[in-house]
Amino acid sequence: MFDVIVVGGGPTGMMLAGELRLQGVGVLVLERDAEPPPYVRSLGLHVRSIEVMDQRGLLERFLEHGGTHPIRGFFAGIDKPAPADLDTAHPYVLGIPQTLTDRLLADHAAEVGAEIRRGRAVVGLEQDDEGVTVHLDDEGTQPLRARFAVGCDGGRSTVRKLLGVGFPGEPSTVDTLLGEMEVTASPDEIAAIMTEVRRTEKRFGLGPTGRPGVFRVVVPAADVTSVPPTLDDFKRQLTAYAGTDFGAHSPRWLSRFGDATRLAERYRVGRVFLAGDAAHVHPPLGGQGLNLGIQDAFNLGWKLAATVNAWAPDGLLDTYESERRPVAADVLTNTRAQMLLTTNEPGPHAVREVLTQLMDFDEVNRFLIEKVTAIGVRYDLGEGHALLGRRLRDVPLREGRLYELMRTGSGVLLDGTGKLSVDGWADRVQLVAGTADELDVPAVLLRPDGHVAWVGADQQTLEAALTRWFSSATT
């Protein structure tokens, strides 16, 4: 009997496994593919995911393998300078290919004790009052049992289908080819042609991979299909849009993706949950997909661990869906809008021109950047202070940085009054004397995911918040 079986060994599944192990939960990760995929769907981490890595002490290893780029306004590919004083200590994009993100998160999960089995496909799933039974495709393998299971197995999720959870939305209407290959064209020729083509086609690009002569190629596909693309498909489409195939040859990998937009009707069925692409798929504009999945795992991990460790208050697990599903719905909305604004139809083109002008207003640009980078997310925790439900940026404290103090995965009470207590909750919440001057609040209670659960100065209302999120006090 495992505590939790995670189905899917991508970034969402591995992030979740690491979060569960942080709280001592026994985790088995089942991944269908024997080897990690070679293709690179995501090229980086946005601000909120960077903060998540910092909160768990993982950021340094990511920075060693990636490059930082100052954040800019880029909604629908509209390039604008970033507004001043974004609400973060990490105002940059971390450029790192998904293959490295996958490996770093898998390494972390293994280091903290998650069991990872590759080449194991799930074909059946049943649950009862005590746990979940998972059947594998190997007939000689006995079914596995766990108290809970989480489907992190992608947009075509087997777990979601086995649960019978609806996945309404729109199918792909356009496909895009994506691959890495060598080209014979010079960098100057590539840059000149790209500049011209991208005036009208935002889904076109050739970017260096860091390896001599090898470029990452993106180009609209000729049709919508599930058939894997060939090098000839790329050469044909490059010629159609650019008048040249750039001498493309020797592909490293080739793939395609569509603009399907779907959201799972439910994120939970009994003891089984959905996270990442298993719960939502959308166009890749803004680079939000991988980041959204990592943040799903960050929200679910501490709540599921609290349940396994028998201290979760009633209803805590239900807040995973009530908090994360609206966030995904918002991402679906903004990627639908961005996709429409990249077309050359007269109506969308006119709207794009108006939005380009509006983004010159600081607050419009700030709003869109906070939306895409997820630092604007605010969970609905009821009426209260403006900070309530928002994640708190890293702030300097008397005892160090806030995010350094959060690496144990416990809650945190920042007490600037010197009068508050977490007696009865000290095994779940650490008390830190003082608050950051820039916060201008007497005290603030943070959940393990860094979101603000309470702001105030009164012990009675603090204890109500502690009970709501960390269960009753222990004697």
Tab-separated table of C-alpha atoms in Angstrom:
chain	number	residue	atom	x	y	z
A	1	MET	CA	0.000	0.000	0.000
A	2	PHE	CA	1.495	3.305	-1.133
A	3	ASP	CA	0.285	6.599	0.257
A	4	VAL	CA	-0.024	8.180	-3.198
A	5	ILE	CA	0.444	6.872	-6.728
A	6	VAL	CA	1.236	9.615	-9.227
A	7	VAL	CA	0.451	8.615	-12.817
A	8	GLY	CA	2.690	10.564	-15.180
A	9	GLY	CA	6.342	11.475	-14.786
A	10	GLY	CA	6.378	14.879	-16.432
A	11	PRO	CA	7.011	18.179	-14.629
A	12	THR	CA	3.613	18.186	-12.888
A	13	GLY	CA	3.963	14.629	-11.606
A	14	MET	CA	7.553	15.056	-10.457
A	15	MET	CA	6.821	18.383	-8.776
A	16	LEU	CA	3.932	16.744	-6.926
A	17	ALA	CA	6.084	13.782	-5.906
A	18	GLY	CA	8.679	16.147	-4.442
A	19	GLU	CA	6.027	18.088	-2.521
A	20	LEU	CA	4.560	14.915	-1.041
A	21	ARG	CA	7.935	13.549	-0.025
A	22	LEU	CA	8.741	16.858	1.704
A	23	GLN	CA	5.987	15.922	4.144
A	24	GLY	CA	7.105	12.289	4.500
A	25	VAL	CA	4.389	10.833	2.259
A	26	GLY	CA	5.208	7.576	0.457
A	27	VAL	CA	5.033	8.161	-3.313
A	28	LEU	CA	5.188	5.946	-6.385
A	29	VAL	CA	5.451	7.635	-9.797
A	30	LEU	CA	4.337	5.550	-12.784
A	31	GLU	CA	5.475	6.807	-16.189
A	32	ARG	CA	4.336	5.139	-19.401
A	33	ASP	CA	7.431	6.049	-21.449
A	34	ALA	CA	10.619	4.151	-20.747
A	35	GLU	CA	12.683	7.275	-21.502
A	36	PRO	CA	11.897	10.982	-21.145
A	37	PRO	CA	10.713	12.527	-24.442
A	38	PRO	CA	13.383	14.369	-26.450
A	39	TYR	CA	11.148	17.157	-27.733
A	40	VAL	CA	11.055	20.607	-26.157
A	41	ARG	CA	7.522	21.954	-25.783
A	42	SER	CA	8.328	24.597	-23.164
A	43	LEU	CA	11.270	26.957	-23.163
A	44	GLY	CA	11.126	28.459	-19.725
A	45	LEU	CA	9.670	29.231	-16.331
A	46	HIS	CA	7.573	32.275	-15.533
A	47	VAL	CA	7.811	34.322	-12.363
A	48	ARG	CA	5.455	32.301	-10.183
A	49	SER	CA	7.138	29.006	-11.056
A	50	ILE	CA	10.532	30.599	-10.363
A	51	GLU	CA	9.197	31.645	-6.957
A	52	VAL	CA	7.961	28.109	-6.329
A	53	MET	CA	11.430	26.741	-7.029
A	54	ASP	CA	12.930	29.307	-4.657
A	55	GLN	CA	10.417	28.404	-1.937
A	56	ARG	CA	11.619	24.803	-2.102
A	57	GLY	CA	15.343	25.478	-2.455
A	58	LEU	CA	15.501	24.317	-6.073
A	59	LEU	CA	16.101	27.600	-7.855
A	60	GLU	CA	19.898	27.520	-7.801
A	61	ARG	CA	20.074	24.253	-9.743
A	62	PHE	CA	17.660	25.694	-12.332
A	63	LEU	CA	19.700	28.883	-12.646
A	64	GLU	CA	22.813	26.782	-13.273
A	65	HIS	CA	21.194	25.291	-16.379
A	66	GLY	CA	19.158	28.234	-17.671
A	67	GLY	CA	19.503	31.872	-18.563
A	68	THR	CA	17.571	34.821	-17.148
A	69	HIS	CA	15.886	37.348	-19.408
A	70	PRO	CA	14.335	40.601	-18.160
A	71	ILE	CA	10.573	40.299	-18.186
A	72	ARG	CA	8.637	42.255	-20.786
A	73	GLY	CA	5.054	42.647	-21.847
A	74	PHE	CA	4.402	39.964	-24.447
A	75	PHE	CA	0.664	39.274	-24.470
A	76	ALA	CA	-0.240	37.899	-27.928
A	77	GLY	CA	3.336	38.573	-28.984
A	78	ILE	CA	2.952	42.336	-28.483
A	79	ASP	CA	6.345	43.470	-27.228
A	80	LYS	CA	6.274	46.158	-24.537
A	81	PRO	CA	8.703	47.177	-21.781
A	82	ALA	CA	7.840	45.813	-18.362
A	83	PRO	CA	6.263	48.248	-15.897
A	84	ALA	CA	8.376	49.287	-12.969
A	85	ASP	CA	8.213	47.530	-9.621
A	86	LEU	CA	6.467	44.291	-10.478
A	87	ASP	CA	5.343	42.511	-7.312
A	88	THR	CA	8.178	39.987	-7.232
A	89	ALA	CA	11.806	39.574	-6.256
A	90	HIS	CA	12.320	37.621	-9.506
A	91	PRO	CA	11.353	39.965	-12.373
A	92	TYR	CA	12.649	37.732	-15.158
A	93	VAL	CA	11.879	34.758	-17.350
A	94	LEU	CA	14.122	31.732	-16.842
A	95	GLY	CA	14.994	30.288	-20.216
A	96	ILE	CA	15.405	26.546	-19.802
A	97	PRO	CA	14.208	23.775	-22.152
A	98	GLN	CA	11.545	21.431	-20.850
A	99	THR	CA	13.861	18.449	-21.157
A	100	LEU	CA	16.067	19.997	-18.460
A	101	THR	CA	13.102	21.019	-16.314
A	102	ASP	CA	11.848	17.434	-16.495
A	103	ARG	CA	15.222	16.038	-15.503
A	104	LEU	CA	15.816	18.472	-12.636
A	105	LEU	CA	12.400	17.799	-11.113
A	106	ALA	CA	12.801	14.037	-11.573
A	107	ASP	CA	16.225	14.183	-9.923
A	108	HIS	CA	14.753	16.115	-7.006
A	109	ALA	CA	11.859	13.674	-6.592
A	110	ALA	CA	14.273	10.744	-6.536
A	111	GLU	CA	16.633	12.510	-4.120
A	112	VAL	CA	13.869	13.039	-1.572
A	113	GLY	CA	12.748	9.424	-1.805
A	114	ALA	CA	10.027	9.079	-4.422
A	115	GLU	CA	9.970	5.697	-6.147
A	116	ILE	CA	9.912	6.139	-9.930
A	117	ARG	CA	9.032	3.345	-12.335
A	118	ARG	CA	9.334	4.072	-16.052
A	119	GLY	CA	7.826	2.029	-18.849
A	120	ARG	CA	4.719	1.344	-16.762
A	121	ALA	CA	1.396	2.207	-18.406
A	122	VAL	CA	-1.813	2.355	-16.372
A	123	VAL	CA	-4.778	0.559	-17.992
A	124	GLY	CA	-7.272	0.255	-15.146
A	125	LEU	CA	-8.305	2.024	-11.992
A	126	GLU	CA	-10.784	1.241	-9.228
A	127	GLN	CA	-11.416	2.835	-5.861
A	128	ASP	CA	-13.211	2.088	-2.633
A	129	ASP	CA	-13.499	3.643	0.817
A	130	GLU	CA	-9.966	2.594	1.748
A	131	GLY	CA	-7.956	3.370	-1.349
A	132	VAL	CA	-7.306	3.062	-5.076
A	133	THR	CA	-6.332	-0.013	-7.087
A	134	VAL	CA	-4.195	0.656	-10.160
A	135	HIS	CA	-3.786	-1.927	-12.938
A	136	LEU	CA	-0.776	-1.890	-15.268
A	137	ASP	CA	-0.443	-3.103	-18.856
A	138	ASP	CA	1.985	-5.850	-17.833
A	139	GLU	CA	-0.193	-8.922	-17.272
A	140	GLY	CA	2.417	-10.419	-14.987
A	141	THR	CA	2.306	-7.436	-12.625
A	142	GLN	CA	0.024	-7.478	-9.613
A	143	PRO	CA	-2.334	-4.496	-9.219
A	144	LEU	CA	-0.989	-1.692	-7.045
A	145	ARG	CA	-2.789	-0.123	-4.087
A	146	ALA	CA	-2.590	3.401	-2.730
A	147	ARG	CA	-4.617	5.608	-0.452
A	148	PHE	CA	-4.839	8.232	-3.207
A	149	ALA	CA	-3.911	8.591	-6.871
A	150	VAL	CA	-3.257	11.627	-9.049
A	151	GLY	CA	-3.445	11.681	-12.845
A	152	CYS	CA	-0.652	13.876	-14.190
A	153	ASP	CA	-0.605	11.961	-17.483
A	154	GLY	CA	-1.163	14.689	-20.054
A	155	GLY	CA	-3.897	15.930	-22.318
A	156	ARG	CA	-4.866	12.432	-23.447
A	157	SER	CA	-4.964	11.332	-19.801
A	158	THR	CA	-5.794	7.676	-19.251
A	159	VAL	CA	-6.714	8.439	-15.642
A	160	ARG	CA	-9.237	11.079	-16.681
A	161	LYS	CA	-10.831	8.697	-19.164
A	162	LEU	CA	-10.971	5.872	-16.626
A	163	LEU	CA	-12.698	8.212	-14.193
A	164	GLY	CA	-15.234	9.194	-16.846
A	165	VAL	CA	-14.553	12.896	-16.317
A	166	GLY	CA	-15.767	15.077	-19.179
A	167	PHE	CA	-13.241	17.237	-21.021
A	168	PRO	CA	-15.365	19.829	-22.832
A	169	GLY	CA	-13.955	22.534	-25.048
A	170	GLU	CA	-12.836	22.979	-28.634
A	171	PRO	CA	-10.708	20.652	-30.772
A	172	SER	CA	-7.681	21.935	-32.639
A	173	THR	CA	-8.399	24.171	-35.589
A	174	VAL	CA	-4.764	24.805	-36.498
A	175	ASP	CA	-1.598	22.783	-35.955
A	176	THR	CA	1.948	24.051	-35.577
A	177	LEU	CA	5.098	22.122	-36.440
A	178	LEU	CA	7.912	22.155	-33.920
A	179	GLY	CA	11.326	20.566	-34.161
A	180	GLU	CA	15.087	20.832	-33.929
A	181	MET	CA	17.261	20.447	-37.016
A	182	GLU	CA	20.377	21.690	-38.724
A	183	VAL	CA	20.178	24.460	-41.314
A	184	THR	CA	22.675	25.716	-43.875
A	185	ALA	CA	21.389	29.314	-44.038
A	186	SER	CA	23.522	31.956	-42.340
A	187	PRO	CA	22.368	33.602	-39.098
A	188	ASP	CA	22.066	36.939	-40.909
A	189	GLU	CA	19.825	35.456	-43.595
A	190	ILE	CA	17.673	33.727	-40.972
A	191	ALA	CA	17.302	36.938	-38.951
A	192	ALA	CA	16.349	39.034	-41.989
A	193	ILE	CA	13.735	36.570	-43.227
A	194	MET	CA	12.302	35.996	-39.753
A	195	THR	CA	11.840	39.724	-39.212
A	196	GLU	CA	9.844	39.999	-42.414
A	197	VAL	CA	7.718	36.869	-41.986
A	198	ARG	CA	6.841	37.620	-38.376
A	199	ARG	CA	5.272	40.913	-39.358
A	200	THR	CA	2.221	38.872	-40.312
A	201	GLU	CA	2.799	35.351	-38.952
A	202	LYS	CA	3.499	35.077	-35.215
A	203	ARG	CA	3.685	31.258	-35.266
A	204	PHE	CA	6.914	31.292	-37.264
A	205	GLY	CA	10.453	31.254	-35.984
A	206	LEU	CA	13.949	29.790	-36.100
A	207	GLY	CA	15.959	30.077	-32.915
A	208	PRO	CA	19.454	28.829	-32.029
A	209	THR	CA	19.624	25.932	-29.580
A	210	GLY	CA	23.152	26.613	-28.401
A	211	ARG	CA	24.557	23.821	-30.549
A	212	PRO	CA	26.406	24.899	-33.715
A	213	GLY	CA	24.100	24.933	-36.740
A	214	VAL	CA	21.132	23.431	-34.855
A	215	PHE	CA	17.963	25.519	-34.721
A	216	ARG	CA	14.562	25.182	-33.093
A	217	VAL	CA	12.019	25.592	-35.874
A	218	VAL	CA	8.373	26.634	-35.492
A	219	VAL	CA	6.083	26.938	-38.504
A	220	PRO	CA	2.320	26.621	-39.114
A	221	ALA	CA	1.307	23.157	-40.320
A	222	ALA	CA	-0.621	22.581	-43.544
A	223	ASP	CA	-3.414	20.661	-41.794
A	224	VAL	CA	-4.698	19.312	-38.489
A	225	THR	CA	-3.794	15.662	-37.975
A	226	SER	CA	-2.367	13.243	-35.425
A	227	VAL	CA	0.182	11.921	-37.943
A	228	PRO	CA	3.779	12.679	-36.840
A	229	PRO	CA	5.450	15.246	-39.128
A	230	THR	CA	8.386	14.550	-41.427
A	231	LEU	CA	11.323	16.721	-42.416
A	232	ASP	CA	9.645	17.192	-45.817
A	233	ASP	CA	6.600	18.635	-44.030
A	234	PHE	CA	8.835	21.214	-42.377
A	235	LYS	CA	10.688	22.075	-45.571
A	236	ARG	CA	7.425	22.469	-47.471
A	237	GLN	CA	5.884	24.778	-44.871
A	238	LEU	CA	9.055	26.824	-44.409
A	239	THR	CA	9.145	27.426	-48.160
A	240	ALA	CA	5.451	28.346	-48.201
A	241	TYR	CA	5.903	31.038	-45.550
A	242	ALA	CA	9.487	32.192	-46.064
A	243	GLY	CA	10.275	31.328	-49.676
A	244	THR	CA	13.117	29.075	-48.513
A	245	ASP	CA	13.581	25.954	-46.397
A	246	PHE	CA	16.835	27.418	-44.992
A	247	GLY	CA	18.652	24.239	-46.034
A	248	ALA	CA	17.005	22.294	-43.211
A	249	HIS	CA	18.429	18.779	-42.686
A	250	SER	CA	19.419	16.219	-40.046
A	251	PRO	CA	16.461	16.639	-37.648
A	252	ARG	CA	17.050	15.865	-33.974
A	253	TRP	CA	13.314	15.510	-33.253
A	254	LEU	CA	10.058	16.573	-34.898
A	255	SER	CA	6.670	17.176	-33.348
A	256	ARG	CA	3.416	19.059	-33.758
A	257	PHE	CA	0.932	20.686	-31.419
A	258	GLY	CA	-2.530	22.108	-31.840
A	259	ASP	CA	-4.677	24.795	-30.281
A	260	ALA	CA	-7.223	22.511	-28.627
A	261	THR	CA	-8.748	24.160	-25.577
A	262	ARG	CA	-10.383	21.940	-22.961
A	263	LEU	CA	-11.044	21.970	-19.204
A	264	ALA	CA	-11.903	18.934	-17.093
A	265	GLU	CA	-15.379	19.092	-15.595
A	266	ARG	CA	-13.994	17.896	-12.274
A	267	TYR	CA	-10.530	17.814	-10.717
A	268	ARG	CA	-11.447	15.170	-8.154
A	269	VAL	CA	-13.400	11.918	-8.140
A	270	GLY	CA	-13.244	10.371	-4.687
A	271	ARG	CA	-9.633	9.502	-3.950
A	272	VAL	CA	-8.339	10.362	-7.412
A	273	PHE	CA	-7.268	13.807	-8.634
A	274	LEU	CA	-6.270	15.376	-11.949
A	275	ALA	CA	-3.455	17.894	-12.391
A	276	GLY	CA	-1.541	19.554	-15.213
A	277	ASP	CA	-2.526	18.811	-18.800
A	278	ALA	CA	-4.742	15.954	-17.603
A	279	ALA	CA	-7.021	18.689	-16.247
A	280	HIS	CA	-6.576	21.409	-18.873
A	281	VAL	CA	-5.129	21.945	-22.346
A	282	HIS	CA	-4.860	25.204	-24.253
A	283	PRO	CA	-2.842	26.966	-26.961
A	284	PRO	CA	0.796	27.507	-25.995
A	285	LEU	CA	0.802	31.282	-26.384
A	286	GLY	CA	2.420	32.921	-23.388
A	287	GLY	CA	4.184	29.715	-22.393
A	288	GLN	CA	1.758	29.044	-19.553
A	289	GLY	CA	1.101	25.286	-19.807
A	290	LEU	CA	4.059	23.772	-17.981
A	291	ASN	CA	3.939	26.555	-15.409
A	292	LEU	CA	0.235	25.979	-14.771
A	293	GLY	CA	0.883	22.287	-14.099
A	294	ILE	CA	3.755	22.962	-11.690
A	295	GLN	CA	1.531	25.377	-9.786
A	296	ASP	CA	-1.296	22.793	-9.683
A	297	ALA	CA	1.128	20.397	-8.005
A	298	PHE	CA	2.276	23.062	-5.560
A	299	ASN	CA	-1.320	23.699	-4.507
A	300	LEU	CA	-2.332	20.054	-4.236
A	301	GLY	CA	0.828	18.670	-2.640
A	302	TRP	CA	0.574	20.116	0.864
A	303	LYS	CA	-3.176	19.501	1.034
A	304	LEU	CA	-2.881	15.856	0.039
A	305	ALA	CA	0.056	15.381	2.405
A	306	ALA	CA	-1.960	16.901	5.257
A	307	THR	CA	-4.717	14.383	4.571
A	308	VAL	CA	-2.338	11.420	4.468
A	309	ASN	CA	-0.695	12.644	7.668
A	310	ALA	CA	-4.119	12.914	9.336
A	311	TRP	CA	-4.154	16.605	10.229
A	312	ALA	CA	-6.117	18.091	7.319
A	313	PRO	CA	-9.228	20.043	8.309
A	314	ASP	CA	-12.543	19.043	6.756
A	315	GLY	CA	-12.880	20.211	3.195
A	316	LEU	CA	-9.193	21.003	2.642
A	317	LEU	CA	-8.871	18.647	-0.333
A	318	ASP	CA	-11.923	20.217	-1.958
A	319	THR	CA	-10.132	23.573	-2.084
A	320	TYR	CA	-7.723	22.162	-4.668
A	321	GLU	CA	-10.437	22.183	-7.325
A	322	SER	CA	-12.157	25.340	-6.092
A	323	GLU	CA	-8.847	27.243	-6.244
A	324	ARG	CA	-7.077	25.779	-9.251
A	325	ARG	CA	-9.912	25.181	-11.706
A	326	PRO	CA	-10.778	28.918	-11.950
A	327	VAL	CA	-7.098	29.671	-12.548
A	328	ALA	CA	-7.033	27.191	-15.433
A	329	ALA	CA	-10.287	28.624	-16.820
A	330	ASP	CA	-8.662	32.063	-16.860
A	331	VAL	CA	-5.615	30.697	-18.697
A	332	LEU	CA	-7.912	29.100	-21.274
A	333	THR	CA	-9.619	32.459	-21.757
A	334	ASN	CA	-6.424	34.439	-22.201
A	335	THR	CA	-4.839	31.896	-24.553
A	336	ARG	CA	-8.003	31.811	-26.672
A	337	ALA	CA	-7.764	35.602	-26.898
A	338	GLN	CA	-4.053	35.540	-27.708
A	339	MET	CA	-4.560	32.907	-30.405
A	340	LEU	CA	-7.268	34.985	-32.047
A	341	LEU	CA	-5.106	38.112	-31.948
A	342	THR	CA	-2.295	36.369	-33.859
A	343	THR	CA	-4.493	35.854	-36.933
A	344	ASN	CA	-4.559	38.289	-39.842
A	345	GLU	CA	-8.322	38.565	-40.134
A	346	PRO	CA	-9.420	42.239	-40.265
A	347	GLY	CA	-11.419	42.146	-37.014
A	348	PRO	CA	-8.785	40.511	-34.775
A	349	HIS	CA	-6.085	42.620	-36.458
A	350	ALA	CA	-7.975	45.778	-35.534
A	351	VAL	CA	-8.393	44.604	-31.935
A	352	ARG	CA	-4.668	43.829	-31.824
A	353	GLU	CA	-3.876	47.398	-32.895
A	354	VAL	CA	-6.120	48.798	-30.162
A	355	LEU	CA	-4.619	46.472	-27.531
A	356	THR	CA	-1.115	47.481	-28.625
A	357	GLN	CA	-2.029	51.080	-27.844
A	358	LEU	CA	-3.700	50.166	-24.557
A	359	MET	CA	-0.591	48.293	-23.398
A	360	ASP	CA	1.222	51.633	-23.367
A	361	PHE	CA	-0.791	52.327	-20.213
A	362	ASP	CA	1.198	50.997	-17.276
A	363	GLU	CA	-1.740	49.373	-15.498
A	364	VAL	CA	-2.946	47.520	-18.614
A	365	ASN	CA	0.534	46.182	-19.304
A	366	ARG	CA	0.976	45.260	-15.621
A	367	PHE	CA	-2.387	43.463	-15.525
A	368	LEU	CA	-1.530	41.314	-18.554
A	369	ILE	CA	1.981	40.488	-17.320
A	370	GLU	CA	0.671	39.480	-13.898
A	371	LYS	CA	-1.941	37.305	-15.600
A	372	VAL	CA	0.489	35.402	-17.841
A	373	THR	CA	3.181	35.023	-15.156
A	374	ALA	CA	0.548	33.999	-12.544
A	375	ILE	CA	1.686	36.505	-9.919
A	376	GLY	CA	-1.757	38.073	-10.146
A	377	VAL	CA	-3.538	34.905	-8.996
A	378	ARG	CA	-5.758	35.463	-5.977
A	379	TYR	CA	-7.679	32.564	-4.482
A	380	ASP	CA	-11.129	33.360	-3.161
A	381	LEU	CA	-10.705	33.035	0.597
A	382	GLY	CA	-13.549	35.403	1.412
A	383	GLU	CA	-13.700	39.075	2.296
A	384	GLY	CA	-10.710	40.710	3.896
A	385	HIS	CA	-7.401	42.472	3.364
A	386	ALA	CA	-6.157	43.010	-0.193
A	387	LEU	CA	-3.384	40.456	0.441
A	388	LEU	CA	-5.822	37.694	1.410
A	389	GLY	CA	-5.646	34.816	-1.082
A	390	ARG	CA	-2.634	36.216	-2.921
A	391	ARG	CA	0.803	34.685	-2.832
A	392	LEU	CA	3.367	36.767	-0.974
A	393	ARG	CA	6.525	37.742	-2.781
A	394	ASP	CA	9.903	36.975	-1.232
A	395	VAL	CA	10.628	39.669	1.335
A	396	PRO	CA	13.657	40.283	3.566
A	397	LEU	CA	13.067	39.517	7.227
A	398	ARG	CA	15.096	39.906	10.381
A	399	GLU	CA	15.941	36.187	10.217
A	400	GLY	CA	16.659	36.046	6.475
A	401	ARG	CA	14.552	35.788	3.339
A	402	LEU	CA	10.943	34.650	3.574
A	403	TYR	CA	11.310	32.000	0.865
A	404	GLU	CA	14.292	30.465	2.632
A	405	LEU	CA	12.114	30.014	5.725
A	406	MET	CA	9.420	28.250	3.689
A	407	ARG	CA	11.577	25.375	2.495
A	408	THR	CA	10.332	22.999	5.189
A	409	GLY	CA	6.858	23.128	3.658
A	410	SER	CA	5.164	24.353	6.846
A	411	GLY	CA	2.895	27.328	7.269
A	412	VAL	CA	4.455	30.596	8.449
A	413	LEU	CA	3.146	33.299	10.782
A	414	LEU	CA	4.989	36.594	10.388
A	415	ASP	CA	4.211	38.407	13.641
A	416	GLY	CA	5.098	42.060	13.874
A	417	THR	CA	3.068	42.565	17.045
A	418	GLY	CA	5.148	40.333	19.277
A	419	LYS	CA	1.933	39.206	20.958
A	420	LEU	CA	0.595	36.391	18.765
A	421	SER	CA	1.005	32.664	19.320
A	422	VAL	CA	0.809	29.429	17.322
A	423	ASP	CA	0.726	27.242	20.442
A	424	GLY	CA	-1.087	24.057	19.476
A	425	TRP	CA	-0.098	24.447	15.826
A	426	ALA	CA	3.704	24.668	16.164
A	427	ASP	CA	4.128	21.295	14.427
A	428	ARG	CA	2.425	22.749	11.319
A	429	VAL	CA	3.172	26.485	11.483
A	430	GLN	CA	6.430	28.246	12.306
A	431	LEU	CA	6.336	31.568	14.137
A	432	VAL	CA	8.647	34.264	12.814
A	433	ALA	CA	9.046	37.458	14.797
A	434	GLY	CA	8.562	40.632	12.820
A	435	THR	CA	7.218	41.412	9.366
A	436	ALA	CA	8.818	43.136	6.419
A	437	ASP	CA	8.515	46.926	6.588
A	438	GLU	CA	7.269	47.025	3.010
A	439	LEU	CA	4.222	44.868	3.860
A	440	ASP	CA	2.735	47.464	6.213
A	441	VAL	CA	0.631	44.891	8.102
A	442	PRO	CA	0.831	43.848	11.769
A	443	ALA	CA	0.914	40.110	11.060
A	444	VAL	CA	0.289	37.684	8.215
A	445	LEU	CA	-0.338	33.922	8.103
A	446	LEU	CA	0.939	32.012	5.077
A	447	ARG	CA	-0.101	28.563	3.933
A	448	PRO	CA	2.649	26.127	2.861
A	449	ASP	CA	2.154	27.256	-0.750
A	450	GLY	CA	2.912	30.864	0.181
A	451	HIS	CA	-0.633	32.210	-0.188
A	452	VAL	CA	-1.929	34.554	2.487
A	453	ALA	CA	-4.533	32.919	4.733
A	454	TRP	CA	-4.978	35.727	7.265
A	455	VAL	CA	-3.922	39.323	7.942
A	456	GLY	CA	-4.476	41.077	11.276
A	457	ALA	CA	-3.405	41.523	14.862
A	458	ASP	CA	-6.035	39.621	16.844
A	459	GLN	CA	-5.313	36.214	18.395
A	460	GLN	CA	-8.931	35.078	18.160
A	461	THR	CA	-9.277	35.639	14.412
A	462	LEU	CA	-5.791	34.173	13.909
A	463	GLU	CA	-6.862	30.975	15.656
A	464	ALA	CA	-9.937	30.782	13.437
A	465	ALA	CA	-7.678	30.966	10.373
A	466	LEU	CA	-5.256	28.431	11.834
A	467	THR	CA	-8.136	26.037	12.465
A	468	ARG	CA	-9.501	26.566	8.959
A	469	TRP	CA	-6.226	25.746	7.208
A	470	PHE	CA	-4.252	23.689	9.726
A	471	SER	CA	-7.016	21.963	11.699
A	472	SER	CA	-7.584	22.122	15.443
A	473	ALA	CA	-4.866	22.883	17.930
A	474	THR	CA	-3.160	19.951	19.583
A	475	THR	CA	-2.373	19.821	23.264
